[in-house]
mmCIF file of C-alpha atoms in Angstrom:
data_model
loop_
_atom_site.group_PDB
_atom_site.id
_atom_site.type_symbol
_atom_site.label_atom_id
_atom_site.label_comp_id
_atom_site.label_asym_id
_atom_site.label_seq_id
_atom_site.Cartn_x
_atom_site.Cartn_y
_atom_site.Cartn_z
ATOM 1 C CA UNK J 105 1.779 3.419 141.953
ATOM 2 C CA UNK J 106 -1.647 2.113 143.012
ATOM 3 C CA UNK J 107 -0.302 1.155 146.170
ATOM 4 C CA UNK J 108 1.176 4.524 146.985
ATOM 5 C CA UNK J 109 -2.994 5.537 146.366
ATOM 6 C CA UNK J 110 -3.175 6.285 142.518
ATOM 7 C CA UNK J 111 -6.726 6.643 142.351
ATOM 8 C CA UNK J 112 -6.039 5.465 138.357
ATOM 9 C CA UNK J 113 -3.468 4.059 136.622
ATOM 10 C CA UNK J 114 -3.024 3.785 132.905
ATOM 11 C CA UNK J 115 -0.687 1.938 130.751
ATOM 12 C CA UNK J 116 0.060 1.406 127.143
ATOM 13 C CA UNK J 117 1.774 -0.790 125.038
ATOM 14 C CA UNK J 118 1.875 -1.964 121.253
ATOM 15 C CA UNK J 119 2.091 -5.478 122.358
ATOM 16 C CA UNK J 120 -0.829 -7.918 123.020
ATOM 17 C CA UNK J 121 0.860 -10.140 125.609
ATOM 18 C CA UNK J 122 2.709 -6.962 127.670
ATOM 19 C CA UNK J 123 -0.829 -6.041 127.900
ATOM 20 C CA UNK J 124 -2.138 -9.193 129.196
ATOM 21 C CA UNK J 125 0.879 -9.196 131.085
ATOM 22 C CA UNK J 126 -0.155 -5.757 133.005
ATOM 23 C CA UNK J 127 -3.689 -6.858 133.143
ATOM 24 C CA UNK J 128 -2.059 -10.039 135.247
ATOM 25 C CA UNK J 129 -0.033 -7.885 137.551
ATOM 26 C CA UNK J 130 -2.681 -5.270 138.202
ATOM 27 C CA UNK J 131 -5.751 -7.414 138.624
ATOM 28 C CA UNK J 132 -5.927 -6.656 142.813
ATOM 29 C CA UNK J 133 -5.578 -2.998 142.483
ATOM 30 C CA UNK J 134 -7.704 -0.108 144.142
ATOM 31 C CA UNK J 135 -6.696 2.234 141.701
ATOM 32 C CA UNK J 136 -9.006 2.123 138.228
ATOM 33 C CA UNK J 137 -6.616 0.233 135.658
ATOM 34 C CA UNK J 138 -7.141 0.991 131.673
ATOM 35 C CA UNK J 139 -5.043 -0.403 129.556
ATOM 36 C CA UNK J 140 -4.770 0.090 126.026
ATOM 37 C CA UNK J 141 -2.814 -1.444 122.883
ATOM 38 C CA UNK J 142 -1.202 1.151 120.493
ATOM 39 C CA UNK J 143 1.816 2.535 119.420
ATOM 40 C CA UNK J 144 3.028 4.937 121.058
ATOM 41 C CA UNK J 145 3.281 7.468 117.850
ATOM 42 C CA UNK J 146 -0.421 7.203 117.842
ATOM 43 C CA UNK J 147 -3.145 9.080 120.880
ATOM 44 C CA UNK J 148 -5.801 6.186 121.016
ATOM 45 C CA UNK J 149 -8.455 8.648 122.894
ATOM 46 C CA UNK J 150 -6.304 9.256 125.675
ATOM 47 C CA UNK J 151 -7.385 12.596 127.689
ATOM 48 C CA UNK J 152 -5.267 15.740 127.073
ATOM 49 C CA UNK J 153 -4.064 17.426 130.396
ATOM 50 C CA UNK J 154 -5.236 14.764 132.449
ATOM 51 C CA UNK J 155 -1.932 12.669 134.284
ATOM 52 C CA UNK J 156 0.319 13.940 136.770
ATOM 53 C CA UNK J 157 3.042 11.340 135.972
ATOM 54 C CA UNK J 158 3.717 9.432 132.890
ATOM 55 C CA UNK J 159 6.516 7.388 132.713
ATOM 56 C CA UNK J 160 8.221 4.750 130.662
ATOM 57 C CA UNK J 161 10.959 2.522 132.215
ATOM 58 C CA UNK J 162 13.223 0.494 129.448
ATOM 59 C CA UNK J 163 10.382 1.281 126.391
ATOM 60 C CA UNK J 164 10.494 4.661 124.755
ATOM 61 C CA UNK J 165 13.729 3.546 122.846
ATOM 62 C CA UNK J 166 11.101 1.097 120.678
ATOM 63 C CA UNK J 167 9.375 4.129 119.380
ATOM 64 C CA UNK J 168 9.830 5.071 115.705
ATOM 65 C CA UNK J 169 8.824 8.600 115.752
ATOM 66 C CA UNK J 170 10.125 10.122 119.004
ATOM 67 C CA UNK J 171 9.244 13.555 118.392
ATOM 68 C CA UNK J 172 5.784 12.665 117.856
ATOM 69 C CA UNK J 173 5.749 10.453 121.069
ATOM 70 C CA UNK J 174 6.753 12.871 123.222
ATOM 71 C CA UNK J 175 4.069 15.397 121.955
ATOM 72 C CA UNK J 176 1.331 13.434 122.766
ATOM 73 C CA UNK J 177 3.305 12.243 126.397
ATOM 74 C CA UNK J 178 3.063 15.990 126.316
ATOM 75 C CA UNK J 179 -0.349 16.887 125.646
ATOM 76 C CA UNK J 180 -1.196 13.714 128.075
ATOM 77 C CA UNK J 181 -0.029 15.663 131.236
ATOM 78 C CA UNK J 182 -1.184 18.569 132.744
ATOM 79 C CA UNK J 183 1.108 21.546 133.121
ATOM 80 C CA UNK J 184 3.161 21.147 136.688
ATOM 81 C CA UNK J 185 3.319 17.330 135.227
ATOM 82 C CA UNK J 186 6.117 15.184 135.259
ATOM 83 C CA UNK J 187 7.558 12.994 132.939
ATOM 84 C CA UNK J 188 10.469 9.948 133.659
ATOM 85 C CA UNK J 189 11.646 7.219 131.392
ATOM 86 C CA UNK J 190 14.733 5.261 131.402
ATOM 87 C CA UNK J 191 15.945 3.627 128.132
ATOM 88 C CA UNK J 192 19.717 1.958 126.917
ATOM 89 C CA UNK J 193 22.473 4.145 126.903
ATOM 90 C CA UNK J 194 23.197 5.052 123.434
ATOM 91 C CA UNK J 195 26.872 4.619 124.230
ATOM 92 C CA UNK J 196 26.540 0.691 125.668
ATOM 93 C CA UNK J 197 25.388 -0.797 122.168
ATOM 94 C CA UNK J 198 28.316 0.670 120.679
ATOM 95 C CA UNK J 199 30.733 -1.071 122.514
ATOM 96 C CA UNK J 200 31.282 -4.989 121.667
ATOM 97 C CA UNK J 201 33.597 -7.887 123.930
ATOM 98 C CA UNK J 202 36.666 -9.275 121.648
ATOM 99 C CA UNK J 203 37.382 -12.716 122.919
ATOM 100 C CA UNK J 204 40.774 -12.970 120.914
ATOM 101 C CA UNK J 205 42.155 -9.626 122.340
ATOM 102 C CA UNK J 206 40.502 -9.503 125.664
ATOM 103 C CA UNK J 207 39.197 -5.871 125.283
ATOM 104 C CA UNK J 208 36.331 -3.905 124.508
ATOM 105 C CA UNK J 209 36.178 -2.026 120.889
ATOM 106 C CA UNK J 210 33.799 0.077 119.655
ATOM 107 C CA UNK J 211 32.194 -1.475 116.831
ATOM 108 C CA UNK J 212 29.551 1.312 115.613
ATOM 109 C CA UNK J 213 29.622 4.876 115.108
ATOM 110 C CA UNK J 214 27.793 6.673 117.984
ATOM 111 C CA UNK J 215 26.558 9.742 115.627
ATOM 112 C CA UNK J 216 25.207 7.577 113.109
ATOM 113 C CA UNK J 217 21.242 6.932 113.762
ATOM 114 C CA UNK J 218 18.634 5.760 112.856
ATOM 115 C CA UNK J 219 16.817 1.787 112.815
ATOM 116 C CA UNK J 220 19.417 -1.003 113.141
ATOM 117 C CA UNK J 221 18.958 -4.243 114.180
ATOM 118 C CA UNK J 222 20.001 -5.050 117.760
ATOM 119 C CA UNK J 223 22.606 -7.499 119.041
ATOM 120 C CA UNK J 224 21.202 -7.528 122.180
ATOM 121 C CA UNK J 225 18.086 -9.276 120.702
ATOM 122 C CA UNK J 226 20.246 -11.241 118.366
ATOM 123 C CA UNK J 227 19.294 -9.285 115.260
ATOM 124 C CA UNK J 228 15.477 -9.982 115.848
ATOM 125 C CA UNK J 229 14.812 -6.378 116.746
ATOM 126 C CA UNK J 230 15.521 -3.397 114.669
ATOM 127 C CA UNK J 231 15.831 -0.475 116.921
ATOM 128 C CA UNK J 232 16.210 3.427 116.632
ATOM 129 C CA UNK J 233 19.661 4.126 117.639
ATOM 130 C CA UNK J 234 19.477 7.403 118.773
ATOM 131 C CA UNK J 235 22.277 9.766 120.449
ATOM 132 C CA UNK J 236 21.564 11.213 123.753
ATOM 133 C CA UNK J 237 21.832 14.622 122.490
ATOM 134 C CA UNK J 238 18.857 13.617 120.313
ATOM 135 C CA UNK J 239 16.622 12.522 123.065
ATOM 136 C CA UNK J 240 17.171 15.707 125.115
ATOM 137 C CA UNK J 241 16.251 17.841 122.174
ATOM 138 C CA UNK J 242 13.456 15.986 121.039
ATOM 139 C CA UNK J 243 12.018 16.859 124.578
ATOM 140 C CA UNK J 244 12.868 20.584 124.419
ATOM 141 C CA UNK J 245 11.204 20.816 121.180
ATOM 142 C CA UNK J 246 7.982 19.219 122.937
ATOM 143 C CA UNK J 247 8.389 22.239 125.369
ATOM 144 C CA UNK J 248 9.461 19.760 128.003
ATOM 145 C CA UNK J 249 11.614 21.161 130.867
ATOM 146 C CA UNK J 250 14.185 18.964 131.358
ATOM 147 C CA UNK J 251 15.253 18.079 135.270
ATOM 148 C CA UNK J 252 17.655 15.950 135.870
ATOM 149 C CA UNK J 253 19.563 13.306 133.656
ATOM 150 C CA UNK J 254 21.082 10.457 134.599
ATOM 151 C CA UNK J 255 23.848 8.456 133.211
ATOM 152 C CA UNK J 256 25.693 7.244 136.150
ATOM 153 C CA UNK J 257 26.724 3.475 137.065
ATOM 154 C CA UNK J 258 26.471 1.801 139.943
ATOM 155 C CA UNK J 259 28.321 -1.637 140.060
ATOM 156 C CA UNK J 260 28.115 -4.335 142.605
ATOM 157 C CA UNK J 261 31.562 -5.357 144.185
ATOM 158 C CA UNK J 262 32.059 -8.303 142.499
ATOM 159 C CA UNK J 263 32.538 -8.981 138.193
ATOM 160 C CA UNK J 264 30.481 -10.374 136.794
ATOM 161 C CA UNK J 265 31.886 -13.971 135.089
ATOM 162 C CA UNK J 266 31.696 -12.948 131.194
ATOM 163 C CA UNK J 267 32.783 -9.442 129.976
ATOM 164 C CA UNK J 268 30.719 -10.560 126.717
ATOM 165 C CA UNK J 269 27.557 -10.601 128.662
ATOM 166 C CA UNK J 270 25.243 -8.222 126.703
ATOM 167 C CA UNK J 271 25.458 -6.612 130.537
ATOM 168 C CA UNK J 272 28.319 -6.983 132.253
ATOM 169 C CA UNK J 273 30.605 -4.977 135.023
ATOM 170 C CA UNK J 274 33.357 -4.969 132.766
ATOM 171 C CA UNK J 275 31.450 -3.127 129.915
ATOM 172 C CA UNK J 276 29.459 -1.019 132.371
ATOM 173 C CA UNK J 277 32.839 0.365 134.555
ATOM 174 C CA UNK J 278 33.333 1.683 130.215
ATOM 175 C CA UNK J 279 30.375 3.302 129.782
ATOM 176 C CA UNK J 280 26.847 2.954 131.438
ATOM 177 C CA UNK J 281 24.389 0.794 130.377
ATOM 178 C CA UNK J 282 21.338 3.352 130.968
ATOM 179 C CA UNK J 283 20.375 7.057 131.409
ATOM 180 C CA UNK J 284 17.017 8.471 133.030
ATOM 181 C CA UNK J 285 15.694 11.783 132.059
ATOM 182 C CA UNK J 286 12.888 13.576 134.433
ATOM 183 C CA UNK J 287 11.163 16.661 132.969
ATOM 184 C CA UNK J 288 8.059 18.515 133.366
ATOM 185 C CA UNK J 289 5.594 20.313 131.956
ATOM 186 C CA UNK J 290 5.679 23.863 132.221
#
């Protein structure tokens, strides 16, 4: 963003290291950085009606109060603003590799949410599952205008080796492994 002349860019994160991480990346830029750690669930001081664009790519999922994260994404952008974050498909941690049968099974009920640990992380992570549904609502109930959703899959040619991979073509030509939501401010 600073490159396509962001005069500022801000970022976020609950995690020390991602922020010395982004400090890392963004130590040449024009733009003003500020970078702040928090939860997400929380407004450290951050301006009310002041971005253009906020997004989140592969984080929002890690919240634990999602209604109350996208208020304040809300109240962070002013109206005409747009908002775009990608997260897992709700569908793709559902669905688990058998090695004796050779097939895919579902393995978790999709309607059933709330904090579970994640195989993907090996059971070191406890995530919110949430349904899609959920996620769209959550944002109408902000008073976010919803745009465009994606859940489509794009797959290279070839397979890949394992279909147990926690990402594999074999799981993804079943059900994708992400969705993006744009919406705005009104």
């Amino acid at each position: 963003m600073g490159r396509e002349g962001a005069k500022e860019l801000w970022g976020l994160d609950l995690c020390t290291k991602q922020i010395e991480t982004a400090r890392n990346v963004l130590h040449d830029q024009q733009a003003e950085v500020t970078l702040i750690e928090s939860p997400m669930e929380e407004n450290p001081g951050i301006p009310s009606s002041y971005f253009d664009i906020v997004y989140s790519i592969y984080a929002l999922g890690w919240t634990t109060n999602l209604s109350l994260t996208f208020s304040n994404i809300y109240s962070y952008l002013k109206p005409g603003g747009v908002f775009i974050f990608s997260w897992e498909h709700p569908l793709h941690d559902r669905l688990k590799y058998e090695q004796e049968q050779s097939t895919f099974i579902f393995n978790k009920s999709y309607v059933n949410e709330g904090p579970e640990y994640n195989e993907g992380w090996q059971n070191l992570a406890v995530i919110h599952h949430r349904k899609l549904s959920t996620y769209i609502n959550a944002l109408i109930e902000a008073g976010f205008m919803i745009e465009k959703v994606i859940d489509d899959v794009c797959l290279p040619d070839e397979q890949s080796e394992n279909p147990a991979r926690w990402y594999s073509t074999q799981k993804a030509n079943l059900v994708p492994a992400t969705f993006i939501i744009k919406a705005s401010k009104s």
